[in-house]
Tab-separated table of C-alpha atoms in Angstrom:
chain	number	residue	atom	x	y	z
A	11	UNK	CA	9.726	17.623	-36.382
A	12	UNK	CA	11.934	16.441	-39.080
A	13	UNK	CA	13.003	13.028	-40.258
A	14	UNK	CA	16.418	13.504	-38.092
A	15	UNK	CA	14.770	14.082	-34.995
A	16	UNK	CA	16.249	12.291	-31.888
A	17	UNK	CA	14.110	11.245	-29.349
A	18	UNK	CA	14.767	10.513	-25.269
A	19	UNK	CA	14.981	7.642	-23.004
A	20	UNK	CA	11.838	6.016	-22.395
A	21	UNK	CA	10.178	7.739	-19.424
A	22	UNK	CA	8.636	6.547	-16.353
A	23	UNK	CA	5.109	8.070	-17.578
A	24	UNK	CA	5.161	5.017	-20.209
A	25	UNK	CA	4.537	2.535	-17.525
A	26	UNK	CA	1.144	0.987	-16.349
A	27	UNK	CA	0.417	-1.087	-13.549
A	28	UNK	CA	-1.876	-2.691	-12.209
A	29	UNK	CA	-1.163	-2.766	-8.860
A	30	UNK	CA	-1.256	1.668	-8.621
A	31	UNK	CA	-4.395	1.187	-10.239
A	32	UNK	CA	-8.027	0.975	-9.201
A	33	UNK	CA	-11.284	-0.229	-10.407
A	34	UNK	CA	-14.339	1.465	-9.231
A	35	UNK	CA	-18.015	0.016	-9.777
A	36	UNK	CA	-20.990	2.903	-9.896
A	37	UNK	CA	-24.094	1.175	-9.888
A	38	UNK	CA	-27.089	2.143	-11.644
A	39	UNK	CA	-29.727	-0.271	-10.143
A	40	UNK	CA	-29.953	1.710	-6.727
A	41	UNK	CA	-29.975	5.798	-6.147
A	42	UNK	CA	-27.730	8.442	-5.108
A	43	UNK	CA	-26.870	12.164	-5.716
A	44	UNK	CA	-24.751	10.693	-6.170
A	45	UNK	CA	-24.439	7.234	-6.699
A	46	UNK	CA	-21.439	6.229	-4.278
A	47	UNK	CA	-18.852	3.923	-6.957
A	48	UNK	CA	-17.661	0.903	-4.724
A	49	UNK	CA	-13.878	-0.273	-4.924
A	50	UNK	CA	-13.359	-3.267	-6.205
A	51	UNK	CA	-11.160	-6.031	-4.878
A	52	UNK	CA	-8.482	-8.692	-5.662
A	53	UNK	CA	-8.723	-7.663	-9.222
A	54	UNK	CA	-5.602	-9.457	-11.277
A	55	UNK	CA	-6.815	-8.568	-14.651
A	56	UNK	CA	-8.599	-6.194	-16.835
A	57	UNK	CA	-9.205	-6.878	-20.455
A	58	UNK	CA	-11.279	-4.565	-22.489
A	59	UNK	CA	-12.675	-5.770	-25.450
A	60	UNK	CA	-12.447	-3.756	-28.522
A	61	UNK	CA	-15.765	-1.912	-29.931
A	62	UNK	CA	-16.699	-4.670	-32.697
A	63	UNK	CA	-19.266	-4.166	-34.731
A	64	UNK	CA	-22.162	-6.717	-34.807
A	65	UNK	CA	-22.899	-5.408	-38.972
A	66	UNK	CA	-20.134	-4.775	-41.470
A	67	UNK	CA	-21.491	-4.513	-45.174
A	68	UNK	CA	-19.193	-2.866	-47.983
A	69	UNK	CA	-21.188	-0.594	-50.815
A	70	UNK	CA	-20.555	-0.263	-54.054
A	71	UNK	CA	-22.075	1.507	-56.873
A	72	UNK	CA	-22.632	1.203	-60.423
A	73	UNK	CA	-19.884	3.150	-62.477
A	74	UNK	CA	-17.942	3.657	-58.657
A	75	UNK	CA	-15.138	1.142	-60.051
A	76	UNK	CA	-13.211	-0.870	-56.895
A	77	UNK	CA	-14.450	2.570	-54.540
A	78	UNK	CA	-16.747	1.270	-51.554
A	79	UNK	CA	-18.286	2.607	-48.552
A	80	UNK	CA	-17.279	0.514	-45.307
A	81	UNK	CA	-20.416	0.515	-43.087
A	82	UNK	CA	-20.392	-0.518	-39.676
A	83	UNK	CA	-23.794	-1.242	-37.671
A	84	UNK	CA	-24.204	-2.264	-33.912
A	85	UNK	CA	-21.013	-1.802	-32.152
A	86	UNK	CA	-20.975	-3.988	-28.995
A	87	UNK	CA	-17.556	-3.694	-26.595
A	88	UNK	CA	-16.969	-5.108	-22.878
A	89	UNK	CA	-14.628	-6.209	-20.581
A	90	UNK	CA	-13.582	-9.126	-18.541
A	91	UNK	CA	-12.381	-8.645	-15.270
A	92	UNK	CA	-9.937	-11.903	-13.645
A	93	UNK	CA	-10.141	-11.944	-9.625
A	94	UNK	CA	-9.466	-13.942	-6.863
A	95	UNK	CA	-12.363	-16.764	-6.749
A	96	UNK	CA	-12.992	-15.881	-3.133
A	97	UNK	CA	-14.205	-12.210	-3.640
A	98	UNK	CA	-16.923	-13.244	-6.489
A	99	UNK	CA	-19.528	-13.679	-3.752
A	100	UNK	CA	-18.932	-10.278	-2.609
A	101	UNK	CA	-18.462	-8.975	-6.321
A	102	UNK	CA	-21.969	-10.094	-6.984
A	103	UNK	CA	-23.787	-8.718	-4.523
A	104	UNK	CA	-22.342	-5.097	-5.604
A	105	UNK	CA	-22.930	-5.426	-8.783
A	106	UNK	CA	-26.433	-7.066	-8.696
A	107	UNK	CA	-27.585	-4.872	-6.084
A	108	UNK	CA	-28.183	-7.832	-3.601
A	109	UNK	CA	-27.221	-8.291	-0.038
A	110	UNK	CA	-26.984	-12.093	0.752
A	111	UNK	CA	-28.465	-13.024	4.455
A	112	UNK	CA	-29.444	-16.538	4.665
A	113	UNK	CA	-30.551	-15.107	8.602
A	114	UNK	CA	-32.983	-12.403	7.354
A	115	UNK	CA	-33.207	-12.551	3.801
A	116	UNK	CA	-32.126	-14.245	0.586
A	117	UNK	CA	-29.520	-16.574	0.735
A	118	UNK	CA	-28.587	-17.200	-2.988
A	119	UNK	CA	-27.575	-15.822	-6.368
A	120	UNK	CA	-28.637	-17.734	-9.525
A	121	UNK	CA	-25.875	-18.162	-12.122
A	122	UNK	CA	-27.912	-17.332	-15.057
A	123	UNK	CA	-27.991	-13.681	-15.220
A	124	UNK	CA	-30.447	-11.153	-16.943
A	125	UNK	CA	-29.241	-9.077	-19.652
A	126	UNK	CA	-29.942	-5.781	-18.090
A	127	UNK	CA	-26.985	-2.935	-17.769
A	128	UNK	CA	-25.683	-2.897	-14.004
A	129	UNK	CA	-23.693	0.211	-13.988
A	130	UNK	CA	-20.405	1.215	-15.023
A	131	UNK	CA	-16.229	0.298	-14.448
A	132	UNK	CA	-14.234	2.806	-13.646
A	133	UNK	CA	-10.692	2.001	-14.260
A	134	UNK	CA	-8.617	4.431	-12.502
A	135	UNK	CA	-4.846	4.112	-13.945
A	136	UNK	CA	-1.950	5.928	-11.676
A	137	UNK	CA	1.462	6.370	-11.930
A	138	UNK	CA	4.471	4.787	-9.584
A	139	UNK	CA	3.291	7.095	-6.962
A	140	UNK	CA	-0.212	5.238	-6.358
A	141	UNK	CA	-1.330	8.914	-6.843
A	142	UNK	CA	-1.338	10.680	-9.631
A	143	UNK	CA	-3.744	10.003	-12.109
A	144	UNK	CA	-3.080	9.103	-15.549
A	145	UNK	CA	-6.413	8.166	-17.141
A	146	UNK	CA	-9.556	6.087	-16.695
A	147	UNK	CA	-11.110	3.634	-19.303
A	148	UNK	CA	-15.147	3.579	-18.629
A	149	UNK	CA	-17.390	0.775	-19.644
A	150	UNK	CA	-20.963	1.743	-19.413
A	151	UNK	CA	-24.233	0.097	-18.900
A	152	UNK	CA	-22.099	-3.215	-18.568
A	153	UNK	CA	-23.981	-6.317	-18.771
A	154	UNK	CA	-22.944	-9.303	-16.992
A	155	UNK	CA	-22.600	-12.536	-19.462
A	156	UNK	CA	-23.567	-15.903	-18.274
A	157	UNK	CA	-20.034	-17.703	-16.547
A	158	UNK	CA	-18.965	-19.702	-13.941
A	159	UNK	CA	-16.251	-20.559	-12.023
A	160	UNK	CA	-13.446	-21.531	-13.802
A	161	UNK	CA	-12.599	-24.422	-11.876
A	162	UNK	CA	-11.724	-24.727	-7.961
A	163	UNK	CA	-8.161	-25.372	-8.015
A	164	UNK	CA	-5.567	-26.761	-5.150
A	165	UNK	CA	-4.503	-23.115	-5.115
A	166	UNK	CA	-4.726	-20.071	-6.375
A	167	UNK	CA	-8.455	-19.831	-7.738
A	168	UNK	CA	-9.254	-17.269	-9.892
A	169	UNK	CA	-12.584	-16.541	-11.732
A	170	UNK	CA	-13.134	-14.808	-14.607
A	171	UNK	CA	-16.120	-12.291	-15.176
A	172	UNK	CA	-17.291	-11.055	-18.305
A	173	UNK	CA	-19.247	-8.353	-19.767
A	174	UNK	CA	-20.814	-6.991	-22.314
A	175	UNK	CA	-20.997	-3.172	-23.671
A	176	UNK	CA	-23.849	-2.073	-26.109
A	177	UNK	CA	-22.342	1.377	-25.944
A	178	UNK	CA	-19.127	3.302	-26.150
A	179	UNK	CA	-15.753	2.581	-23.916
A	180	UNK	CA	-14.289	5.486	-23.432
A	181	UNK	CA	-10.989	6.820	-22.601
A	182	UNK	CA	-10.942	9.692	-20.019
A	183	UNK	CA	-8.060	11.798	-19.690
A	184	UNK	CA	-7.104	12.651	-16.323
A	185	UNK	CA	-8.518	14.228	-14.234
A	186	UNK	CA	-11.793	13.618	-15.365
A	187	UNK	CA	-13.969	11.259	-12.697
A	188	UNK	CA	-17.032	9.955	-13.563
A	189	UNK	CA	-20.172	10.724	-11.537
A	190	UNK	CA	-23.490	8.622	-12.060
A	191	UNK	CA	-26.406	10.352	-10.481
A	192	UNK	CA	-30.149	9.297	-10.165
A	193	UNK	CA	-33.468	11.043	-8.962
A	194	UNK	CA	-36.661	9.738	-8.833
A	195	UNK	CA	-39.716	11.485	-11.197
A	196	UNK	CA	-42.860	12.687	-9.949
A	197	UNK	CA	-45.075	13.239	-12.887
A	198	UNK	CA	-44.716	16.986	-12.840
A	199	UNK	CA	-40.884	18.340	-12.044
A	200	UNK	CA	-39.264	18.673	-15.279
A	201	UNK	CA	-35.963	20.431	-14.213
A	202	UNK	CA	-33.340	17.876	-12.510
A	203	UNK	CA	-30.411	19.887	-10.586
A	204	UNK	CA	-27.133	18.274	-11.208
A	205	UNK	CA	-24.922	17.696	-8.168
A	206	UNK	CA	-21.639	18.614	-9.772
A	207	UNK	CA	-20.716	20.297	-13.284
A	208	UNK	CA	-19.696	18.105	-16.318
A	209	UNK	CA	-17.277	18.919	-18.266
A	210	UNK	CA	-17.343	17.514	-22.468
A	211	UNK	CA	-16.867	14.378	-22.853
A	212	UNK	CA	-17.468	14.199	-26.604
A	213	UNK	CA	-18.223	16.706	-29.742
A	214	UNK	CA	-21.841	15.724	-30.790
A	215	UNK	CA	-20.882	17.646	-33.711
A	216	UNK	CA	-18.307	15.134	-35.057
A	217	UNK	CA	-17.584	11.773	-35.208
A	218	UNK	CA	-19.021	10.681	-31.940
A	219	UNK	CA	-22.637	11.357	-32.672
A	220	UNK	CA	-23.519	7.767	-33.208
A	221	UNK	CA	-23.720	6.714	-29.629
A	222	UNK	CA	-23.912	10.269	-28.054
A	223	UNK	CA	-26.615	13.021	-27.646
A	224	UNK	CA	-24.929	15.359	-25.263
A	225	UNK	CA	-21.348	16.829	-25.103
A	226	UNK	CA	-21.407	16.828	-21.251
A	227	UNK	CA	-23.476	14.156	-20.914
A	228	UNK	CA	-22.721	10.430	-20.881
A	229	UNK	CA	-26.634	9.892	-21.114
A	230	UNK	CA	-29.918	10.635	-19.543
A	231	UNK	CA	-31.720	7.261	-19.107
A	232	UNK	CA	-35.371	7.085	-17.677
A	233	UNK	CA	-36.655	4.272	-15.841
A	234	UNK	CA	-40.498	3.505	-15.669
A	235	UNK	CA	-42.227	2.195	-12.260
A	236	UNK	CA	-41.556	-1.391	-12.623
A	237	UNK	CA	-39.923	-1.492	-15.727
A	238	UNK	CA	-36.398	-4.170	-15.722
A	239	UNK	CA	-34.378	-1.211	-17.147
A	240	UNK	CA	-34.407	2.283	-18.513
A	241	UNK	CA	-34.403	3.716	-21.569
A	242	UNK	CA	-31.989	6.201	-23.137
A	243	UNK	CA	-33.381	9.725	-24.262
A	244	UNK	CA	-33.110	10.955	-27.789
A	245	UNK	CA	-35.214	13.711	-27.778
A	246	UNK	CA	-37.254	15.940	-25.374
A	247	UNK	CA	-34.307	16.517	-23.035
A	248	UNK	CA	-31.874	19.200	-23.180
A	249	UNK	CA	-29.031	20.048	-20.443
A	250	UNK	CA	-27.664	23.311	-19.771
A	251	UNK	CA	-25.713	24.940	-16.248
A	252	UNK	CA	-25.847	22.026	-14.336
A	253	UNK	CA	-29.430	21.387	-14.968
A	254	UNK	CA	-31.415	18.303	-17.137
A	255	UNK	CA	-34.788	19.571	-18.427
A	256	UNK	CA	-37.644	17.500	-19.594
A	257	UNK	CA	-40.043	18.704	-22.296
A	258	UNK	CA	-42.423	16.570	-20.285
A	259	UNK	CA	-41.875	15.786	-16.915
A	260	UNK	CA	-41.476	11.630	-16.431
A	261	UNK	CA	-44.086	9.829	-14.648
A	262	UNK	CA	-44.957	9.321	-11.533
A	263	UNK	CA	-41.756	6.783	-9.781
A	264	UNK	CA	-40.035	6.866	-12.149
A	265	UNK	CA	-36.458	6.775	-12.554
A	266	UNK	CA	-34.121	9.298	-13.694
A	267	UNK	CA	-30.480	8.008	-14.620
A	268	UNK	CA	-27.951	10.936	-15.230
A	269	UNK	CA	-23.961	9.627	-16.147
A	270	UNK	CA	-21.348	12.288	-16.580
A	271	UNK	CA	-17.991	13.341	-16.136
A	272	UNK	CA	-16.418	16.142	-13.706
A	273	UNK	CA	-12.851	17.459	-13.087
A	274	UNK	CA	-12.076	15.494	-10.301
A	275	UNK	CA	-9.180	17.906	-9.324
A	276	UNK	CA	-12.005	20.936	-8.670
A	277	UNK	CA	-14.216	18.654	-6.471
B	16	UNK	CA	18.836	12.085	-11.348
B	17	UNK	CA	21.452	13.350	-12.961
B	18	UNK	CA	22.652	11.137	-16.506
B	19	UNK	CA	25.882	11.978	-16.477
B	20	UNK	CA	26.561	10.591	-12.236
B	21	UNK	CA	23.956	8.180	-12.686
B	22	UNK	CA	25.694	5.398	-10.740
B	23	UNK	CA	26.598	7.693	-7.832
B	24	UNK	CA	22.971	9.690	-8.052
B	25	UNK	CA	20.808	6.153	-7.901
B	26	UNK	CA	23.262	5.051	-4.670
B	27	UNK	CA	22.159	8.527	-3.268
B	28	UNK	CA	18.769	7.794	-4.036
B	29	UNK	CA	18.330	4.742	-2.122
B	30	UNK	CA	20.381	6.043	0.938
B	31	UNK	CA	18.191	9.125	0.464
B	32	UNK	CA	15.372	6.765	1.414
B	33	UNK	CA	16.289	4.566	3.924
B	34	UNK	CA	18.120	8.110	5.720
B	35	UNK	CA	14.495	9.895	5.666
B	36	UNK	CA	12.818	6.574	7.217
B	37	UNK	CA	15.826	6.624	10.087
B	38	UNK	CA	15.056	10.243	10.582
B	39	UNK	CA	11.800	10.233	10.634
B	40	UNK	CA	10.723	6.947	12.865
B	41	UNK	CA	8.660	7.555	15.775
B	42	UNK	CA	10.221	6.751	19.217
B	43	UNK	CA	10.525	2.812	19.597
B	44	UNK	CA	10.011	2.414	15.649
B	45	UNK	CA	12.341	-0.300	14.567
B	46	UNK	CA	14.433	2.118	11.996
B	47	UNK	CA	15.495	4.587	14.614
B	48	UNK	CA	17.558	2.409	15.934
B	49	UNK	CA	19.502	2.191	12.966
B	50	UNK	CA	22.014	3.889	11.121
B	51	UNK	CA	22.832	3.721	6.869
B	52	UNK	CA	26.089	4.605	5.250
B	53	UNK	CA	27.093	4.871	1.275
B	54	UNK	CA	29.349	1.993	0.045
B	55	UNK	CA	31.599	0.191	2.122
B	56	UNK	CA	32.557	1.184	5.935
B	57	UNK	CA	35.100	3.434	6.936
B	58	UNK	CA	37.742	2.112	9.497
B	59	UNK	CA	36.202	3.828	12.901
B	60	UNK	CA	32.825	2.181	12.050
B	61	UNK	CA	34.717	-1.497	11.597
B	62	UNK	CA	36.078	-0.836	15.196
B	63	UNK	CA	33.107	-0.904	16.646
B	64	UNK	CA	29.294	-0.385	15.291
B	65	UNK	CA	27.543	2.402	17.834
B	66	UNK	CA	24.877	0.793	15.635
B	67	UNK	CA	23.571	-1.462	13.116
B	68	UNK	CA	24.354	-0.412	10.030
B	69	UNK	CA	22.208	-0.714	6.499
B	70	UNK	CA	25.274	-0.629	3.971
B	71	UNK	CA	24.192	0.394	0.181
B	72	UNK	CA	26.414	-0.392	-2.262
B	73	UNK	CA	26.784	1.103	-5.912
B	74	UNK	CA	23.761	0.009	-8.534
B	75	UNK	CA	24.486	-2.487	-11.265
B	76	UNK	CA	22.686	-1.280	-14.525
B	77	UNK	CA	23.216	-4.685	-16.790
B	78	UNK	CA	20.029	-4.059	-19.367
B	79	UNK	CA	18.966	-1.328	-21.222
B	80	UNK	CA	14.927	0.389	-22.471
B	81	UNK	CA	15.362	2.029	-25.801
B	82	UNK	CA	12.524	3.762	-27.959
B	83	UNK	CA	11.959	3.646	-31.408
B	84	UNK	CA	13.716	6.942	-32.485
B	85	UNK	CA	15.714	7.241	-29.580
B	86	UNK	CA	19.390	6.697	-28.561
B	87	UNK	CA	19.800	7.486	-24.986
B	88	UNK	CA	18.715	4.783	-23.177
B	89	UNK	CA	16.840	4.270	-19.656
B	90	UNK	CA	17.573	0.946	-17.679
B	91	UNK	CA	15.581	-2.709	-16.191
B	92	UNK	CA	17.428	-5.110	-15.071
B	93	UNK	CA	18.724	-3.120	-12.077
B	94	UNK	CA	20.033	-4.111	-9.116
B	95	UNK	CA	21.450	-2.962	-5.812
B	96	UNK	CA	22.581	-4.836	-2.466
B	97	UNK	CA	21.738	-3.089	0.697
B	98	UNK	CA	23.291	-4.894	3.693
B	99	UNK	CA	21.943	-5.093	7.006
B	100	UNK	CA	25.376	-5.376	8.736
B	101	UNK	CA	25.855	-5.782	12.360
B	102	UNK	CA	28.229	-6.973	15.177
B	103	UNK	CA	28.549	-9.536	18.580
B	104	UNK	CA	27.378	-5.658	20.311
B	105	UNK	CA	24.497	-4.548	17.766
B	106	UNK	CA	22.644	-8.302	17.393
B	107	UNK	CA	24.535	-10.361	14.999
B	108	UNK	CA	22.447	-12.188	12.781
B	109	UNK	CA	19.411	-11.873	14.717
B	110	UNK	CA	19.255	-8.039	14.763
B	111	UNK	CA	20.516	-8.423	10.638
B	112	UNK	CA	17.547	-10.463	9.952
B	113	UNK	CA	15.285	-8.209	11.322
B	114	UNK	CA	16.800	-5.295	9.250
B	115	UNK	CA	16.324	-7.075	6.219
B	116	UNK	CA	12.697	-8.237	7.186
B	117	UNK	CA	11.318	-4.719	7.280
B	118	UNK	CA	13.733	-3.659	4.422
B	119	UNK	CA	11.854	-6.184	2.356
B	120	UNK	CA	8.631	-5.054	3.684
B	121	UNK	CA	9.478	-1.566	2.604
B	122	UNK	CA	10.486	-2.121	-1.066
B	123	UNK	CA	7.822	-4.628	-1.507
B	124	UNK	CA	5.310	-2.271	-0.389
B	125	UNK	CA	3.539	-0.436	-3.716
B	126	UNK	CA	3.633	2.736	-1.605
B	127	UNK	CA	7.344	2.884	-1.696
B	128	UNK	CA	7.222	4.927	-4.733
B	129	UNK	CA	5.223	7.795	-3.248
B	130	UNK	CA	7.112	8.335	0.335
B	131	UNK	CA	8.374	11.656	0.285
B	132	UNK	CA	12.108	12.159	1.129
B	133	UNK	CA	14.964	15.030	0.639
B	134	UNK	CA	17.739	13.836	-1.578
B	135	UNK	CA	20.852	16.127	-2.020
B	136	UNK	CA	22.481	15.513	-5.689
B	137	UNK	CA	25.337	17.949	-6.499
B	138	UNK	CA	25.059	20.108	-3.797
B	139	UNK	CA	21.608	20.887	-4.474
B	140	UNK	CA	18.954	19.603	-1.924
B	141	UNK	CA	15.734	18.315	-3.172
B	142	UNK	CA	12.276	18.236	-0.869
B	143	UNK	CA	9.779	16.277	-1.342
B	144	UNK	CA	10.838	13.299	-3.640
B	145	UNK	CA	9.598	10.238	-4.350
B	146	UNK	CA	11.280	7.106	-5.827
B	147	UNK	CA	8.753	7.665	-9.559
B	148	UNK	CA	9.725	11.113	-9.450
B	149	UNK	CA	13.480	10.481	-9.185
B	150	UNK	CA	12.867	7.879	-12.195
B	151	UNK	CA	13.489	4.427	-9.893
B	152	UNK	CA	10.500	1.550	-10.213
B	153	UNK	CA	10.611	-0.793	-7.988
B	154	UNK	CA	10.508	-4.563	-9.124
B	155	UNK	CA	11.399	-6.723	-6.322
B	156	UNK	CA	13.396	-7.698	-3.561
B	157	UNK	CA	15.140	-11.011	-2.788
B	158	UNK	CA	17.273	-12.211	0.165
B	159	UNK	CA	18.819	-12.231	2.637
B	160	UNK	CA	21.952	-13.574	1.930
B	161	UNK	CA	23.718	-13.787	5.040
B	162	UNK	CA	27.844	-12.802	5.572
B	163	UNK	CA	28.768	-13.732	8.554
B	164	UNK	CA	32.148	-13.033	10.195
B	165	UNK	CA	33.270	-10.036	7.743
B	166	UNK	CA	36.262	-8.792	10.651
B	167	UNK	CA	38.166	-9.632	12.932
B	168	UNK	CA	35.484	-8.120	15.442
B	169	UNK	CA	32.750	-11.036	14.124
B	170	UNK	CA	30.206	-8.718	12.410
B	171	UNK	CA	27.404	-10.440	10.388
B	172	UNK	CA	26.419	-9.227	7.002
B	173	UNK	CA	22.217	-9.868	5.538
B	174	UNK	CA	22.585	-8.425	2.156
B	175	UNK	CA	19.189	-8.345	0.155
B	176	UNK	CA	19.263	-7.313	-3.729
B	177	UNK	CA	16.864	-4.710	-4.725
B	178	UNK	CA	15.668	-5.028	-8.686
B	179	UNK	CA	14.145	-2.211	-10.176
B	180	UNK	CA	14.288	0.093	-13.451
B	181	UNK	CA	15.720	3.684	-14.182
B	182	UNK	CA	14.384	6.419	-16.189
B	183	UNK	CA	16.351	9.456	-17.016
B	184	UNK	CA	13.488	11.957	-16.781
């Protein structure tokens, strides 16, 4: 490529939209192999926020002159997601797991909501064609921050719902689909079959480390009997041909949380 | 598309479309019973329409998409009438109206970009296009305007404008 080099027209590739484009919720609060990722509705608006970190110090050293070291501690990210004020009802019951039945069961949701991850978006963008796939932004273990309704207008109401990310967004290139997939412990089976085969997400080896431990893996989280939420694995855990092994098998009810990624054109 | 006839090439686009959706409607579907012509009508069709007529005139191209780096240009802005043109034996104004009514519902559908159609551009015959893969993006669609009493015979004229961009891909 030189300095003199002559590019095209703009191409038709360039352009997103929202309306060929699809948000998917998987949750992580109930169980699947896997977990079946719900479509989500009347969606006007995404807006991911950017990874910020919560830390930000700059080093220098004696006899280093003006040369620092930037460091950057606690990254937190998110997304806020603008819909049609009507569909928030149903919104929350996917998201928080709930079924409302004021016959049968509960009838209310209270608007002051735990910080516990729910699951993860799936942003599906497409081209023109509503079909082919172009990439997907992911935003896992989202927590839902406290809001409201933004007001009930004459018309047109619209509600805004945000959340927060203590781990990495990621961009997917297509046609990579994510799959979240959970099994339940026993106190004795340490090998956990995988439904599908990841493919990498991330080199462990380079930059990514920070918020990774696998390649293929987005995590393996483990959720005790009665615990509010489960716990990511550093160590004792290793995955190889489609299978997560435990160097000790997790207790007894116990929850096993597996997020990954698979080639959604060989499913 | 090609660059070089792109005025002629979009036209043939949009007939391309609206020819497929003729061709292909079901028995009793609404666009069977019409018929679509390129530019204005020749003389034996101002005699007498056999049929209702969708009428798509040549594109109007009045804004341009540039890159950094980059001198050819692709297009927004766009615009193209299709009339929904009838006469006192195909309907009138009534018949027109409900031309343009599922017209509109066609372009303003989000699926319009991924019906597959055959499109013949320079005496080479294309299956399986699509509107994004011919480089069209469909913004909106306003109208109908209506015409009426174009001839002598009393024929009625809807004519809807069609926005949308072009890339040369």
């Amino acid at each position: 490529m030189s300095r003199a080099s002559q590019l095209g027209p703009p191409l038709i590739t360039y352009e997103v939209d929202g309306q060929f484009s699809l948000v998917r919720f998987h949750s992580i609060l109930g169980t699947g192999n896997p977990v079946t990722p719900v479509n989500i509705n009347s969606i006007q608006q995404v807006s991911p926020m950017p990874m910020t970190p919560q830390q930000t110090r700059e080093v220098f050293q004696f006899g280093g002159g003006e040369e620092s070291l930037l460091i950057e501690r606690i990254f937190r990210g998110g997304l806020s997601l603008q819909m049609k004020a009507g569909y928030l009802k149903t919104f929350l019951q996917t998201i928080l797991n709930i079924t409302l039945d004021p016959g049968t069961g509960i009838a209310g949701i209270p608007l002051r909501f735990q910080k516990y991850p729910l699951g993860f978006f799936e942003c599906v963008f497409r081209r023109e064609d509503n079909e082919t796939h172009m990439f997907s932004m992911i935003f896992q273990d989202v927590i839902l921050d406290q809001f409201n309704f933004d007001a009930f207008s004459m018309s047109d109401g619209m509600v805004t719902v945000p959340f927060t990310c203590k781990h990495d967004s990621v961009l997917i290139e297509a046609p990579g689909e994510l799959v979240v997939e959970t099994f339940s412990g026993d106190g004795s089976t340490t090998v956990f079959s995988l439904s599908d085969t990841p493919i990498d997400i991330v080199d462990t080896a380079g930059a990514a480390k920070e918020d990774w431990e696998f390649d293929d893996l987005v995590y393996v989280g483990v959720q005790a009997s009665g615990a509010d939420t489960h716990t990511r694995q550093r160590s004792g855990v290793t995955y190889g041909t489609g299978d997560v092994t435990f160097a000790t098998a997790p207790a007894a009810s116990s929850k096993i949380i597996v997020p990954y990624i698979i080639d959604g054109d060989a499913v | 598309m090609r660059e070089a006839y792109l005025i002629n090439d979009i036209q043939v686009v949009f007939y391309s479309l609206i020819k497929y959706k003729i061709d292909s409607a079901a028995a009793n579907e609404p666009f069977g019973d019409w018929d679509v012509d390129l530019g204005w009508p020749t003389e034996d069709k101002y005699q007498q329409f056999t049929k209702p007529l969708i009428m798509i005139e040549s594109p109007k191209l009045p804004s341009q998409i540039k890159q950094f780096g980059g001198g050819r240009t692709a297009y927004e802005s766009c615009f193209i009438y299709i009339n929904a043109w009838t006469d006192i034996y195909t309907g009138l104004n009534e018949e027109g109206n409900i031309i343009a009514s599922h017209l509109i519902q066609l372009f303003n559908n989000a699926n319009v970009h991924s019906i597959k159609f055959p499109i013949t551009l320079g005496g080479t015959t294309y299956t399986n296009q699509t509107l994004f893969l011919q480089g069209i993006k469909i913004d909106q669609v306003s109208g109908p305007i209506p015409f009426p009493e174009e001839t002598d015979i009393k024929t009625t004229r809807n004519q809807l404008q069609v926005n949308f961009k072009v890339y040369i891909n």
